[in-house]
Coordinates of N, CA and C in Angstrom, one line a residue:
X195 N 0.8 -1.2 0.0 CA 0.0 0.0 0.0 C 0.8 1.3 0.0
X196 N 2.0 1.2 0.8 CA 2.9 2.4 0.8 C 3.5 2.7 -0.4
X197 N 4.0 1.7 -1.2 CA 4.6 2.0 -2.5 C 3.6 2.5 -3.5
X198 N 2.3 2.1 -3.5 CA 1.3 2.6 -4.4 C 1.1 4.1 -4.0
X199 N 0.9 4.4 -2.8 CA 0.7 5.8 -2.4 C 1.8 6.7 -2.7
X200 N 3.0 6.2 -2.4 CA 4.3 7.0 -2.7 C 4.3 7.3 -4.2
X201 N 4.1 6.3 -5.0 CA 4.3 6.5 -6.5 C 3.1 7.3 -7.0
X202 N 2.0 7.2 -6.4 CA 0.9 8.1 -6.9 C 1.2 9.5 -6.6
X203 N 1.7 9.8 -5.3 CA 2.0 11.2 -4.9 C 3.2 11.7 -5.9
X204 N 4.1 10.9 -6.2 CA 5.2 11.3 -7.1 C 4.6 11.7 -8.5
X205 N 3.6 10.8 -9.0 CA 3.0 11.1 -10.2 C 2.3 12.5 -10.3
X206 N 1.5 12.7 -9.2 CA 0.8 14.0 -9.1 C 1.7 15.2 -9.1
X207 N 2.8 15.0 -8.3 CA 3.9 16.1 -8.3 C 4.5 16.3 -9.6
X208 N 4.9 15.2 -10.3 CA 5.6 15.3 -11.6 C 4.6 16.0 -12.6
X209 N 3.4 15.5 -12.6 CA 2.5 16.2 -13.5 C 2.3 17.7 -13.3
X210 N 2.1 18.0 -12.1 CA 2.0 19.5 -11.7 C 3.2 20.2 -12.1
X211 N 4.4 19.7 -11.7 CA 5.6 20.4 -12.1 C 5.8 20.5 -13.6
X212 N 5.5 19.4 -14.2 CA 5.7 19.3 -15.8 C 4.8 20.3 -16.4
X213 N 3.5 20.4 -16.0 CA 2.6 21.3 -16.6 C 2.9 22.8 -16.3
X214 N 3.4 23.1 -15.1 CA 3.8 24.4 -14.7 C 5.0 24.9 -15.5
X215 N 5.9 24.1 -15.6 CA 7.2 24.5 -16.3 C 7.2 24.2 -17.7
X216 N 6.3 23.4 -18.2 CA 6.3 23.0 -19.7 C 7.4 22.0 -20.0
X217 N 7.9 21.2 -19.0 CA 8.9 20.2 -19.2 C 8.3 18.9 -19.7
X218 N 8.8 18.7 -21.0 CA 8.3 17.4 -21.7 C 8.8 16.2 -21.0
X219 N 10.1 16.3 -20.4 CA 10.7 15.2 -19.7 C 9.8 14.8 -18.4
X220 N 9.4 15.8 -17.7 CA 8.6 15.5 -16.5 C 7.2 14.9 -16.9
X221 N 6.5 15.4 -18.0 CA 5.3 15.0 -18.4 C 5.4 13.6 -18.9
X222 N 6.5 13.3 -19.8 CA 6.7 12.0 -20.3 C 6.9 11.0 -19.2
X223 N 7.6 11.3 -18.2 CA 7.9 10.4 -17.0 C 6.6 10.0 -16.3
X224 N 5.6 11.0 -16.3 CA 4.3 10.6 -15.8 C 3.7 9.4 -16.4
X225 N 4.0 9.1 -17.7 CA 3.5 7.9 -18.3 C 4.1 6.7 -17.6
X226 N 5.4 6.8 -17.3 CA 6.1 5.6 -16.6 C 5.5 5.4 -15.3
X227 N 5.4 6.5 -14.5 CA 4.9 6.5 -13.1 C 3.4 6.1 -13.1
X228 N 2.6 6.5 -14.1 CA 1.2 6.0 -14.2 C 1.2 4.5 -14.4
X229 N 2.0 4.0 -15.2 CA 2.1 2.5 -15.4 C 2.5 1.8 -14.1
X230 N 3.4 2.4 -13.4 CA 3.8 1.8 -12.1 C 2.7 1.8 -11.2
X231 N 1.9 2.9 -11.1 CA 0.7 3.0 -10.2 C -0.3 1.9 -10.5
X232 N -0.6 1.8 -11.8 CA -1.6 0.8 -12.2 C -1.0 -0.7 -11.8
X233 N 0.2 -1.0 -12.1 CA 0.7 -2.3 -11.8 C 0.7 -2.5 -10.2
X234 N 1.1 -1.5 -9.5 CA 1.1 -1.6 -8.1 C -0.3 -1.9 -7.5
X235 N -1.2 -1.1 -8.0 CA -2.7 -1.2 -7.6 C -3.2 -2.6 -7.9
X236 N -2.9 -3.2 -9.2 CA -3.4 -4.5 -9.5 C -2.7 -5.5 -8.5
X237 N -1.4 -5.4 -8.3 CA -0.7 -6.4 -7.5 C -1.2 -6.3 -6.0
X238 N -1.5 -5.1 -5.5 CA -2.0 -5.0 -4.2 C -3.3 -5.6 -4.1
X239 N -4.2 -5.4 -5.1 CA -5.5 -6.0 -5.1 C -5.4 -7.6 -5.1
X240 N -4.6 -8.1 -6.0 CA -4.4 -9.6 -6.1 C -3.9 -10.1 -4.8
X241 N -2.9 -9.5 -4.2 CA -2.3 -10.1 -3.0 C -3.3 -10.1 -1.8
X242 N -4.2 -9.1 -1.8 CA -5.2 -9.1 -0.7 C -6.2 -10.1 -1.0
X243 N -6.6 -10.3 -2.2 CA -7.6 -11.4 -2.6 C -7.0 -12.8 -2.3
X244 N -5.8 -13.0 -2.7 CA -5.1 -14.2 -2.5 C -4.9 -14.6 -1.1
X245 N -4.5 -13.6 -0.2 CA -4.4 -13.9 1.1 C -5.7 -14.1 1.9
X246 N -6.7 -13.5 1.4 CA -8.1 -13.8 2.0 C -8.5 -15.2 1.6
X247 N -8.3 -15.5 0.3 CA -8.7 -16.9 -0.1 C -7.9 -18.0 0.6
X248 N -6.6 -17.8 0.7 CA -5.8 -18.9 1.4 C -6.2 -18.9 2.8
X249 N -6.4 -17.8 3.5 CA -6.9 -17.9 4.9 C -8.1 -18.6 5.1
X250 N -9.1 -18.3 4.2 CA -10.4 -19.0 4.1 C -10.2 -20.5 3.9
X251 N -9.3 -20.9 3.0 CA -9.1 -22.3 2.7 C -8.4 -23.0 3.8
X252 N -7.5 -22.3 4.5 CA -6.9 -22.9 5.6 C -7.8 -23.1 6.8
X253 N -8.8 -22.2 6.9 CA -9.7 -22.3 8.0 C -10.8 -23.3 7.7
X254 N -10.8 -23.9 6.5 CA -11.7 -24.9 6.2 C -13.1 -24.4 5.8
X255 N -13.1 -23.2 5.4 CA -14.4 -22.5 5.0 C -14.6 -22.5 3.5
X256 N -13.9 -23.3 2.8 CA -14.1 -23.4 1.3 C -13.2 -22.3 0.7
X257 N -13.7 -21.7 -0.3 CA -13.0 -20.6 -1.0 C -12.1 -21.2 -2.1
X258 N -11.0 -20.5 -2.4 CA -10.2 -20.9 -3.4 C -9.2 -21.9 -3.0
X259 N -8.8 -22.8 -3.8 CA -7.7 -23.7 -3.5 C -6.4 -23.0 -3.8
X260 N -5.3 -23.4 -3.3 CA -4.0 -22.8 -3.6 C -3.7 -22.7 -5.1
X261 N -4.1 -23.8 -5.8 CA -3.9 -23.9 -7.2 C -4.7 -22.7 -8.0
X262 N -6.0 -22.6 -7.5 CA -6.8 -21.6 -8.1 C -6.4 -20.2 -7.9
X263 N -5.8 -20.0 -6.6 CA -5.3 -18.7 -6.2 C -4.0 -18.4 -7.1
X264 N -3.2 -19.4 -7.4 CA -1.9 -19.1 -8.2 C -2.4 -18.8 -9.6
X265 N -3.4 -19.5 -10.1 CA -3.9 -19.2 -11.5 C -4.4 -17.9 -11.6
X266 N -5.2 -17.4 -10.6 CA -5.8 -16.1 -10.6 C -4.7 -15.0 -10.5
X267 N -3.7 -15.3 -9.8 CA -2.6 -14.4 -9.6 C -1.8 -14.3 -11.0
X268 N -1.6 -15.4 -11.7 CA -1.0 -15.3 -13.0 C -1.8 -14.5 -14.0
X269 N -3.1 -14.7 -14.0 CA -4.0 -13.9 -14.8 C -3.9 -12.5 -14.6
X270 N -4.0 -12.1 -13.3 CA -3.9 -10.7 -12.9 C -2.5 -10.1 -13.2
X271 N -1.4 -10.9 -13.1 CA -0.2 -10.4 -13.5 C -0.1 -10.1 -15.0
X272 N -0.7 -11.0 -15.8 CA -0.7 -10.7 -17.3 C -1.6 -9.6 -17.6
X273 N -2.7 -9.3 -16.9 CA -3.5 -8.2 -17.2 C -2.7 -6.9 -16.8
X274 N -2.1 -6.9 -15.7 CA -1.3 -5.8 -15.2 C -0.1 -5.5 -16.2
X275 N 0.5 -6.5 -16.7 CA 1.6 -6.3 -17.7 C 1.1 -5.7 -19.0
X276 N -0.1 -6.2 -19.3 CA -0.7 -5.7 -20.6 C -1.1 -4.2 -20.4
X277 N -1.7 -3.9 -19.4 CA -2.1 -2.5 -19.1 C -0.9 -1.6 -19.0
X278 N 0.2 -2.0 -18.3 CA 1.4 -1.3 -18.2 C 2.0 -1.0 -19.6
X279 N 2.0 -2.1 -20.4 CA 2.6 -2.0 -21.7 C 1.9 -1.0 -22.6
X280 N 0.5 -1.0 -22.5 CA -0.3 -0.1 -23.3 C -0.1 1.3 -22.8
X281 N 0.0 1.5 -21.5 CA 0.3 2.8 -20.9 C 1.7 3.4 -21.3
X282 N 2.6 2.6 -21.3 CA 4.0 3.0 -21.6 C 4.1 3.3 -23.1
X283 N 3.4 2.5 -23.9 CA 3.4 2.8 -25.5 C 2.7 4.1 -25.7
X284 N 1.6 4.3 -25.0 CA 0.8 5.6 -25.2 C 1.7 6.8 -24.7
X285 N 2.4 6.7 -23.6 CA 3.1 7.7 -23.1 C 4.3 8.1 -24.1
X286 N 4.9 7.0 -24.6 CA 6.0 7.2 -25.6 C 5.6 7.9 -26.8
X287 N 4.4 7.4 -27.3 CA 3.9 8.0 -28.5 C 3.5 9.5 -28.3
X288 N 2.8 9.8 -27.1 CA 2.6 11.2 -26.9 C 3.8 12.1 -26.7
X289 N 4.8 11.6 -26.0 CA 6.0 12.4 -25.8 C 6.7 12.5 -27.1
X290 N 6.8 11.5 -27.9 CA 7.5 11.7 -29.2 C 6.7 12.7 -30.1
X291 N 5.4 12.6 -30.2 CA 4.7 13.5 -31.0 C 4.8 15.0 -30.5
X292 N 4.8 15.1 -29.2 CA 5.1 16.5 -28.7 C 6.4 17.0 -29.0
X293 N 7.5 16.1 -28.8 CA 8.8 16.5 -29.1 C 9.0 16.8 -30.6
X294 N 8.3 16.1 -31.5 CA 8.5 16.4 -33.0 C 7.8 17.8 -33.2
X295 N 6.6 18.0 -32.6 CA 5.9 19.3 -32.8 C 6.8 20.5 -32.3
X296 N 7.5 20.3 -31.2 CA 8.3 21.3 -30.7 C 9.5 21.7 -31.6
X297 N 10.1 20.5 -32.1 CA 11.2 20.6 -33.0 C 10.8 21.3 -34.3
X298 N 9.6 21.0 -34.8 CA 9.1 21.6 -36.0 C 8.9 23.1 -35.8
X299 N 8.3 23.5 -34.6 CA 8.1 24.9 -34.4 C 9.3 25.6 -34.2
X300 N 10.3 25.1 -33.7 CA 11.7 25.7 -33.6 C 12.3 25.9 -35.0
X301 N 12.2 24.8 -35.8 CA 12.8 24.9 -37.1 C 12.0 25.9 -38.0
X302 N 10.6 26.0 -37.8 CA 9.9 27.0 -38.5 C 10.2 28.4 -38.1
X303 N 10.5 28.6 -36.9 CA 10.8 29.9 -36.4 C 12.1 30.4 -36.9
X304 N 13.1 29.5 -37.0 CA 14.4 29.8 -37.5 C 14.4 30.1 -39.0
X305 N 13.6 29.3 -39.7 CA 13.5 29.5 -41.1 C 12.8 30.9 -41.4
X306 N 11.8 31.3 -40.6 CA 11.2 32.6 -40.8 C 12.1 33.8 -40.5
X307 N 12.9 33.6 -39.5 CA 13.9 34.6 -39.1 C 15.1 34.6 -39.9
X308 N 15.3 33.7 -40.7 CA 16.5 33.5 -41.6 C 17.7 33.2 -40.9
X309 N 17.7 32.5 -39.7 CA 18.8 32.0 -39.0 C 19.1 30.5 -39.2
X310 N 18.3 29.9 -40.0 CA 18.4 28.5 -40.3 C 19.6 28.1 -41.1

């Protein structure tokens, strides 16, 4: 839980600082931090569910078997990896397109002023 909260706080801080300063590096890093937050959230949820299921199974109250809990954890890990991958690809695409736009505007300004 602490790692999730700490990374979420860092994400909010980076986003605010990046937007205030116009720093593409900080805003792009928010994509990475966002993927981490999603992964940590999914892992935290899975671990809580797995612990509850195993505790229930050990107490003889039914619930998930250890094999079912392991299979559910693997599925959740795959979902988390997939979401993280999509988020990282989206962040990379957005940062790259913004960088290209900035480079084009600088090149256009130089061309207009005759300093190119």
